Coordinates of C-alpha atoms in Angstrom, one line a residue:
X281 CA 0.0 0.1 -0.1
X282 CA 1.4 3.3 -1.0
X283 CA 0.5 6.9 0.8
X284 CA 0.5 10.6 -0.9
X285 CA 2.5 12.3 1.7
X286 CA 2.1 16.2 1.1
X287 CA 5.1 18.0 2.4
X288 CA 4.4 21.8 3.7
X289 CA 7.0 23.9 3.0
X290 CA 8.1 26.1 6.0
X291 CA 8.0 29.9 6.0
X292 CA 11.7 30.2 5.4
X293 CA 11.3 27.8 2.4
X294 CA 8.2 30.0 0.7
X295 CA 10.2 32.8 1.0
X296 CA 13.4 31.5 -0.9
X297 CA 10.9 30.2 -3.2
X298 CA 9.8 33.8 -4.0
X299 CA 12.8 35.5 -3.9
X300 CA 14.2 32.6 -6.5
X301 CA 11.2 33.6 -8.7
X302 CA 11.3 37.1 -8.5
X303 CA 15.5 36.6 -9.4
X304 CA 14.3 34.5 -12.6
X305 CA 11.9 37.3 -13.9
X306 CA 14.7 40.1 -13.5
X307 CA 16.8 37.8 -15.1
X308 CA 14.3 37.2 -18.0
X309 CA 13.9 41.2 -18.1
X310 CA 17.1 41.9 -18.5
X311 CA 18.1 39.2 -21.0
X312 CA 15.3 40.8 -23.5
X313 CA 16.7 44.0 -23.1
X314 CA 19.4 43.3 -25.8
X315 CA 17.0 43.4 -29.0
X316 CA 18.2 42.4 -32.4
X317 CA 17.7 44.9 -35.0
X318 CA 16.8 43.0 -38.8
X319 CA 17.2 45.1 -42.3
X320 CA 15.0 43.2 -44.9
X321 CA 14.2 43.8 -48.9
X322 CA 10.5 45.0 -48.7
X323 CA 10.6 44.6 -52.7
X324 CA 12.2 42.2 -55.2
X325 CA 15.2 43.0 -54.2
X326 CA 18.3 45.5 -54.7
X327 CA 16.8 47.8 -52.8
X328 CA 19.8 49.0 -51.0
X329 CA 20.1 46.8 -48.1
X330 CA 23.7 46.5 -48.2
X331 CA 24.3 50.5 -47.9
X332 CA 21.6 50.5 -44.8
X333 CA 23.5 47.8 -42.8
X334 CA 26.4 49.5 -43.6
X335 CA 25.1 52.6 -42.1
X336 CA 23.8 50.4 -39.5
X337 CA 26.7 48.5 -38.5
X338 CA 28.7 51.8 -37.3
X339 CA 27.5 51.2 -34.0
X340 CA 26.6 47.3 -34.1
X341 CA 29.0 44.7 -32.6
X342 CA 27.9 41.7 -34.9
X343 CA 26.5 41.7 -38.2
X344 CA 24.9 38.3 -39.6
X345 CA 23.2 36.9 -42.3
X346 CA 20.6 34.8 -42.0
X347 CA 19.8 32.9 -45.5
X348 CA 20.2 32.7 -49.1
X349 CA 23.7 32.4 -50.4
X350 CA 25.6 33.9 -53.5
X351 CA 22.8 34.5 -55.2
X352 CA 22.0 37.6 -53.0
X353 CA 24.2 41.3 -54.5
X354 CA 24.8 44.2 -51.6
X355 CA 26.8 47.0 -52.9
X356 CA 28.4 49.3 -50.4
X357 CA 29.9 52.7 -51.5
X358 CA 32.3 54.2 -48.6
X359 CA 35.0 56.6 -49.4
X360 CA 35.3 56.1 -53.2
X361 CA 35.4 53.0 -53.1
X362 CA 32.7 50.2 -53.8
X363 CA 32.3 46.9 -52.7
X364 CA 30.5 44.2 -53.4
X365 CA 29.1 41.3 -51.4
X366 CA 27.6 38.1 -52.3
X367 CA 28.2 36.0 -49.2
X368 CA 30.1 38.2 -46.6
X369 CA 27.5 40.4 -44.3
X370 CA 28.1 44.0 -45.9
X371 CA 29.3 45.0 -42.2
X372 CA 32.4 43.4 -42.5
X373 CA 33.7 47.0 -43.4
X374 CA 33.3 48.4 -39.8
X375 CA 36.7 47.2 -38.6
X376 CA 35.2 47.2 -34.8
X377 CA 32.4 44.7 -36.3
X378 CA 32.6 40.7 -36.2
X379 CA 30.4 39.3 -39.3
X380 CA 28.8 35.8 -38.6
X381 CA 27.6 33.5 -41.6
X382 CA 24.7 31.7 -40.0
X383 CA 23.6 28.3 -40.5
X384 CA 20.4 28.8 -42.8
X385 CA 23.3 30.5 -45.2
X386 CA 24.7 28.1 -48.1
X387 CA 28.0 28.9 -49.0
X388 CA 29.9 28.4 -52.0
X389 CA 33.6 28.1 -50.8
X390 CA 35.3 29.2 -53.9
X391 CA 33.2 31.9 -54.4
X392 CA 33.6 33.1 -50.8
X393 CA 37.4 33.4 -51.3
X394 CA 37.2 34.7 -54.5
X395 CA 34.7 37.5 -53.0
X396 CA 37.5 38.2 -50.1
X397 CA 40.2 38.9 -52.2
X398 CA 37.9 41.1 -54.7
X399 CA 37.1 43.1 -51.9
X400 CA 40.4 42.9 -50.1
X401 CA 41.8 44.9 -53.2
X402 CA 39.2 47.8 -53.0
X403 CA 40.7 48.3 -49.5
X404 CA 38.8 45.6 -47.0
X405 CA 41.3 45.2 -44.1
X406 CA 42.1 42.8 -40.9
X407 CA 38.8 40.5 -41.7
X408 CA 40.8 37.5 -40.6
X409 CA 39.7 37.9 -36.8
X410 CA 36.4 39.4 -37.3
X411 CA 34.7 36.5 -39.5
X412 CA 32.9 33.8 -38.1
X413 CA 31.1 31.1 -40.0
X414 CA 28.8 28.7 -38.7
X415 CA 29.5 24.8 -38.7
X416 CA 25.9 23.9 -39.6
X417 CA 25.9 26.2 -42.7
X418 CA 25.6 24.0 -46.1
X419 CA 27.9 24.0 -48.9
X420 CA 27.2 24.7 -52.5
X421 CA 29.1 22.4 -54.5
X422 CA 30.4 23.6 -58.4
X423 CA 28.1 20.5 -59.5
X424 CA 25.0 21.9 -57.6
X425 CA 25.4 24.7 -60.0
X426 CA 25.8 22.3 -62.9
X427 CA 22.8 21.0 -61.8
X428 CA 21.2 24.6 -61.3
X429 CA 21.9 25.2 -65.8
X430 CA 20.8 21.7 -66.2
X431 CA 17.5 22.4 -64.4
X432 CA 17.0 26.0 -66.2
X433 CA 17.6 24.2 -69.8
X434 CA 15.3 21.8 -69.3
X435 CA 12.6 24.2 -68.2
X436 CA 13.1 25.9 -71.9
X437 CA 10.7 28.5 -72.3
X438 CA 9.5 28.1 -68.7
X439 CA 12.6 28.4 -66.9
X440 CA 12.4 30.5 -63.7
X441 CA 15.5 32.7 -64.4
X442 CA 17.6 31.9 -61.6
X443 CA 21.2 33.0 -60.9
X444 CA 22.2 29.6 -61.8
X445 CA 24.7 30.1 -59.0
X446 CA 23.0 26.4 -57.0
X447 CA 21.5 27.7 -54.6
X448 CA 18.4 25.7 -55.4
X449 CA 19.9 22.6 -55.6
X450 CA 22.0 23.2 -52.5
X451 CA 18.8 23.8 -50.7
X452 CA 17.3 20.7 -52.1
X453 CA 20.2 18.8 -50.7
X454 CA 19.4 19.6 -47.7
X455 CA 15.8 19.2 -47.6
X456 CA 16.5 15.9 -48.4
X457 CA 19.1 15.3 -46.0
X458 CA 21.9 14.4 -48.1
X459 CA 23.1 17.8 -47.9
X460 CA 26.8 18.7 -46.5
X461 CA 27.3 21.0 -43.6
X462 CA 30.8 23.0 -43.4
X463 CA 31.2 21.1 -40.1
X464 CA 31.6 18.1 -41.8
X465 CA 34.3 19.2 -44.1
X466 CA 36.4 20.7 -41.4
X467 CA 35.7 17.5 -39.0
X468 CA 36.4 14.0 -40.0
X469 CA 37.6 14.2 -44.0
X470 CA 36.8 10.5 -44.5
X471 CA 33.3 10.8 -43.6
X472 CA 33.1 13.9 -45.7
X473 CA 34.6 12.4 -48.5
X474 CA 32.2 9.1 -48.4
X475 CA 29.5 11.7 -48.2
X476 CA 30.4 13.7 -51.2
X477 CA 31.0 10.9 -53.4
X478 CA 27.4 9.7 -52.6
X479 CA 26.0 13.1 -53.2
X480 CA 27.9 13.1 -56.6
X481 CA 26.5 9.9 -57.5
X482 CA 22.8 10.6 -56.5
X483 CA 22.8 13.9 -58.8
X484 CA 24.2 12.1 -61.5
X485 CA 21.6 9.4 -61.6
X486 CA 18.9 12.3 -62.2
X487 CA 21.6 14.1 -64.4
X488 CA 23.6 11.8 -66.9
X489 CA 25.1 14.9 -68.5
X490 CA 26.4 16.0 -65.1
X491 CA 30.7 15.2 -65.2
X492 CA 32.3 15.9 -61.8
X493 CA 35.9 15.0 -61.5
X494 CA 35.4 13.6 -58.2
X495 CA 39.2 12.8 -57.0
X496 CA 40.3 16.3 -58.1
X497 CA 37.1 18.1 -56.3
X498 CA 38.2 15.8 -53.0
X499 CA 41.5 17.0 -53.2
X500 CA 40.6 20.8 -53.6
X501 CA 38.1 20.6 -50.7
X502 CA 40.8 19.3 -48.5
X503 CA 43.0 22.7 -48.8
X504 CA 39.5 24.8 -48.7
X505 CA 39.0 22.7 -45.2
X506 CA 42.4 24.3 -44.2
X507 CA 41.8 27.2 -45.3
X508 CA 38.1 28.0 -43.6
X509 CA 38.8 26.1 -40.1
X510 CA 39.7 29.0 -38.6
X511 CA 36.5 30.3 -38.8
X512 CA 34.2 28.3 -38.0
X513 CA 32.1 28.1 -34.7
X514 CA 29.3 26.3 -33.4
X515 CA 27.0 29.8 -33.7
X516 CA 24.0 29.1 -32.0
X517 CA 25.6 29.3 -28.9
X518 CA 27.8 31.9 -29.6
X519 CA 25.0 34.3 -30.6
X520 CA 22.8 33.4 -27.5
X521 CA 25.8 34.2 -25.6
X522 CA 26.1 38.0 -27.5
X523 CA 22.6 38.5 -27.0
X524 CA 22.5 37.9 -23.0
X525 CA 25.8 40.0 -22.8
X526 CA 23.8 42.9 -24.4
X527 CA 26.0 43.0 -28.0
X528 CA 24.4 44.8 -30.4
X529 CA 23.4 42.4 -33.3
X530 CA 22.4 43.5 -37.0
X531 CA 20.7 40.9 -39.3
X532 CA 21.5 41.5 -42.5
X533 CA 18.3 39.8 -44.9
X534 CA 19.5 38.7 -48.1
X535 CA 17.2 38.7 -51.2
X536 CA 13.8 40.2 -50.3
X537 CA 10.4 39.6 -49.1
X538 CA 8.5 39.0 -52.7
X539 CA 11.5 36.6 -53.2
X540 CA 10.4 34.1 -50.2
X541 CA 9.8 30.6 -50.6
X542 CA 6.5 30.8 -49.0
X543 CA 5.4 34.8 -49.5
X544 CA 6.6 35.5 -52.6
X545 CA 5.4 35.6 -56.4
X546 CA 5.8 31.5 -56.2
X547 CA 7.8 29.9 -58.5
X548 CA 9.5 33.0 -59.4
X549 CA 11.4 33.2 -56.0
X550 CA 14.2 32.1 -54.1
X551 CA 15.1 28.8 -52.3
X552 CA 15.3 30.1 -48.6
X553 CA 13.0 32.5 -46.2
X554 CA 13.5 36.1 -46.5
X555 CA 11.2 37.4 -44.9
X556 CA 11.5 37.5 -41.0
X557 CA 11.2 34.3 -40.0
X558 CA 14.4 33.3 -42.0
X559 CA 16.1 35.3 -38.9
X560 CA 14.9 32.8 -36.2
X561 CA 15.8 29.5 -38.5
X562 CA 18.7 31.1 -40.0
X563 CA 20.3 32.1 -37.0
X564 CA 18.8 30.2 -34.1
X565 CA 18.2 33.6 -32.4
X566 CA 14.4 33.2 -30.9
X567 CA 11.7 35.9 -31.6
X568 CA 11.7 37.2 -28.6
X569 CA 15.0 39.1 -28.9
X570 CA 14.1 40.8 -32.1
X571 CA 13.3 44.5 -31.9
X572 CA 13.4 46.9 -34.7
X573 CA 12.4 45.5 -37.9
X574 CA 13.8 48.0 -41.0
X575 CA 12.3 47.8 -44.3
X576 CA 14.8 49.2 -47.0
X577 CA 12.3 50.4 -50.1
X578 CA 13.0 51.6 -53.2
X579 CA 11.4 54.9 -54.0
X580 CA 10.2 52.8 -56.9
X581 CA 10.1 49.4 -58.2
X582 CA 12.4 46.6 -59.9
X583 CA 12.5 42.9 -60.6
X584 CA 15.2 40.4 -62.0
X585 CA 14.3 37.8 -63.9
X586 CA 10.1 36.4 -64.9
X587 CA 7.5 36.8 -62.9
X588 CA 4.4 39.4 -62.9
X589 CA 4.9 43.0 -62.3
X590 CA 1.8 44.7 -62.0
X591 CA 3.6 48.4 -62.3
X592 CA 6.2 47.5 -64.9
X593 CA 7.0 50.5 -67.3
X594 CA 7.7 49.2 -70.8
X595 CA 8.2 52.6 -71.8
X596 CA 11.0 55.7 -72.2
X597 CA 9.9 56.6 -68.2
X598 CA 11.0 53.3 -67.6
X599 CA 14.1 53.1 -69.9
X600 CA 15.3 56.2 -67.9
X601 CA 14.5 54.6 -64.2
X602 CA 16.6 52.2 -65.5
X603 CA 19.6 54.3 -66.7
X604 CA 19.5 56.9 -64.1
X605 CA 19.2 54.0 -61.3
X606 CA 22.0 51.9 -62.9
X607 CA 19.9 49.3 -62.5
X608 CA 22.0 45.9 -63.4
X609 CA 22.1 42.8 -61.2
X610 CA 25.4 42.7 -59.3
X611 CA 25.0 39.0 -59.5
X612 CA 23.4 38.4 -62.6
X613 CA 24.6 41.8 -64.4
X614 CA 21.2 41.4 -66.1
X615 CA 19.2 44.6 -66.8
X616 CA 16.6 45.2 -64.2
X617 CA 12.7 45.6 -64.7
X618 CA 11.5 48.9 -63.5
X619 CA 8.3 50.2 -62.7
X620 CA 6.3 52.6 -60.2
X621 CA 6.3 52.3 -56.6
X622 CA 3.6 49.8 -55.2
X623 CA 1.9 50.1 -51.8
X624 CA -0.3 47.4 -52.4
X625 CA 2.9 45.0 -52.7
X626 CA 4.9 47.0 -49.7
X627 CA 1.3 46.8 -47.6
X628 CA 1.7 43.0 -48.0
X629 CA 5.0 42.6 -46.9
X630 CA 4.7 44.8 -44.1
X631 CA 1.8 41.9 -42.9
X632 CA 4.2 39.4 -43.1
X633 CA 7.2 40.8 -41.6
X634 CA 6.2 43.5 -39.0
X635 CA 8.3 46.3 -40.0
X636 CA 8.6 49.0 -37.5
X637 CA 10.9 51.5 -39.6
X638 CA 11.6 52.1 -43.2
X639 CA 14.8 53.9 -45.3
X640 CA 13.4 54.8 -48.3
X641 CA 16.5 54.6 -50.9
X642 CA 17.0 55.9 -54.5
X643 CA 14.8 59.3 -54.2
X644 CA 17.0 61.1 -56.3
X645 CA 16.1 58.6 -59.3
X646 CA 13.1 60.4 -59.7
X647 CA 14.4 63.7 -59.7
X648 CA 13.8 64.7 -63.4
X649 CA 10.3 62.9 -63.8
X650 CA 7.8 65.8 -64.3
X651 CA 5.0 63.4 -63.0
X652 CA 5.3 60.2 -60.8
X653 CA 2.6 57.8 -60.1
X654 CA 2.3 55.4 -56.9
X655 CA 0.3 52.5 -57.1
X656 CA -2.6 52.8 -54.3
X657 CA -4.8 49.8 -55.1
X658 CA -5.2 46.5 -58.0
X659 CA -8.4 46.0 -59.8
X660 CA -8.8 42.0 -60.6
X661 CA -11.6 41.0 -63.6
X662 CA -12.6 44.7 -62.9
X663 CA -13.1 44.6 -59.5
X664 CA -10.9 46.4 -56.7
X665 CA -9.4 43.8 -54.6
X666 CA -8.1 44.7 -50.9
X667 CA -5.4 42.1 -50.7
X668 CA -2.1 40.9 -52.9
X669 CA -3.0 38.2 -55.2
X670 CA -1.4 34.5 -54.2
X671 CA -1.5 33.3 -57.5
X672 CA 1.0 34.6 -60.3
X673 CA -1.6 34.2 -62.6
X674 CA -4.1 36.4 -60.8
X675 CA -1.1 38.5 -60.3
X676 CA -0.6 39.0 -64.1
X677 CA -3.7 40.1 -64.4
X678 CA -4.3 42.8 -62.1
X679 CA -4.9 46.4 -62.8
X680 CA -3.2 49.0 -60.8
X681 CA -4.5 52.1 -59.7
X682 CA -2.5 55.3 -59.8
X683 CA -2.5 58.1 -57.5
X684 CA -0.3 60.5 -59.8
X685 CA 2.1 63.6 -58.0
X686 CA 3.7 66.3 -59.4
X687 CA 7.4 65.9 -59.9
X688 CA 10.4 68.1 -58.5
X689 CA 12.3 68.0 -61.2
X690 CA 15.5 69.3 -59.1
X691 CA 18.3 67.5 -57.9
X692 CA 18.0 66.2 -54.5
X693 CA 21.7 64.4 -54.3
X694 CA 23.1 67.3 -52.3
X695 CA 20.4 67.5 -49.8
X696 CA 21.1 66.8 -46.0
X697 CA 18.1 67.4 -44.1
X698 CA 14.3 66.3 -45.0
X699 CA 13.0 69.8 -44.4
X700 CA 15.2 70.8 -47.6
X701 CA 14.0 68.4 -49.8
X702 CA 11.2 70.0 -52.1
X703 CA 7.6 69.9 -51.3
X704 CA 6.9 67.6 -53.4
X705 CA 9.8 64.9 -52.7
X706 CA 8.4 65.2 -49.0
X707 CA 5.0 64.7 -49.5
X708 CA 6.1 61.4 -51.8
X709 CA 8.1 59.9 -48.9
X710 CA 4.8 61.3 -46.1
X711 CA 2.3 59.2 -48.5
X712 CA 4.3 56.3 -48.0
X713 CA 4.7 56.7 -44.4
X714 CA 1.0 57.4 -44.1
X715 CA -0.2 54.7 -46.5
X716 CA 1.7 52.0 -44.3
X717 CA 1.3 53.5 -41.2
X718 CA 5.0 53.0 -40.4
X719 CA 7.5 55.3 -39.8
X720 CA 10.4 56.3 -42.6
X721 CA 13.5 57.0 -40.7
X722 CA 15.6 57.6 -43.2
X723 CA 15.9 58.7 -47.0
X724 CA 18.7 58.1 -49.5
X725 CA 19.2 60.7 -52.2
X726 CA 22.8 59.0 -53.6
X727 CA 25.4 56.0 -53.8
X728 CA 27.3 56.9 -50.8
X729 CA 26.8 56.2 -47.2
X730 CA 27.1 59.9 -46.4
X731 CA 23.6 60.6 -48.7
X732 CA 21.1 58.8 -46.4
X733 CA 19.0 61.3 -44.7
X734 CA 17.9 60.8 -40.9
X735 CA 14.5 62.2 -40.3

């Protein structure tokens, strides 16, 4: 026969328990004081995120990439020097800031080392002690890039217009649980070799035309293992302790909201989550540490590759935007499609991401236009709709509803305060702010970091 015995706590035990709980509550509050700032592209990419990250990185202790791969392209201009980043966080320019490539990123090692060398030639210094790479990040191999090209060729006229950087096939390997992580490369090389041989063989069964010199590649990656080993770290606990210690963490989203695999214009999207959820899964940070979420919005809309684009301009105005904005992809070198600012699109991505502030970039590109239009509504099949369509076929049939502005037709490039902007330009910024109900904190009127106006 068993007996249930209730032990009554003494007054001392109760007091200790209460004190302990109070300490836990205080500790919890303190832990959440160090909030992470996130910078996300709010359109189809190329909004100028690199410049914004560079600006904010001046006060950051760590800058992190959370997803994507070398299909991203961020340009930063500092004192006349132009830096191009594809895998490296843009904050690596800041000499007091550490840069973390998180577990959600897929890394092409030849491309990473080439990127480092090119930026060193531009003036990047002392990065060796400031670069940290997650041991959980997956590797993009050259054969992934070959597969990317073969898949696009197979699709023919239905191709998606990928960057052919192997990003999709690498994420597919990850999802199939056959991918290889950085930690395996720098760990047991025999096991890495076994996995590599098996991974190549599985792809060659699907793509018989795929040619891989396995022996040469294994020898090559033995060299990469030695080169990258000093930078590899278990980053989940590293970032946890950094946040707990009050370090200022800045997260740089790659690609953009409308390229998100779940919320973008599927299938014309990338293979990762470029929205706010990718920050948590790509770095191991809990949602509770995320504070400010900065939306980077170009003053007009651009898109690279195929897919519906409601406000696209296929006329002289579109050519003006393309030429004045130097709208060529950093990664692909392809000409970007250009169109008017789309507030319906921005409202949708704001719902998904919960933006707390906006940085509006490239306002100066509109300087010469006599009239400027902004999309403030959609009609589908003759009826006005209050949502962003999930179906690309519906989005292709959307008729944009425009509000027209008088252009300011004067240069804004030398302006360094909001009050000194032309009145029409101020009204343009205020419309964006009022429509989205999100404050515009910065306005960009030029290429350099000094051309961002704080409001």
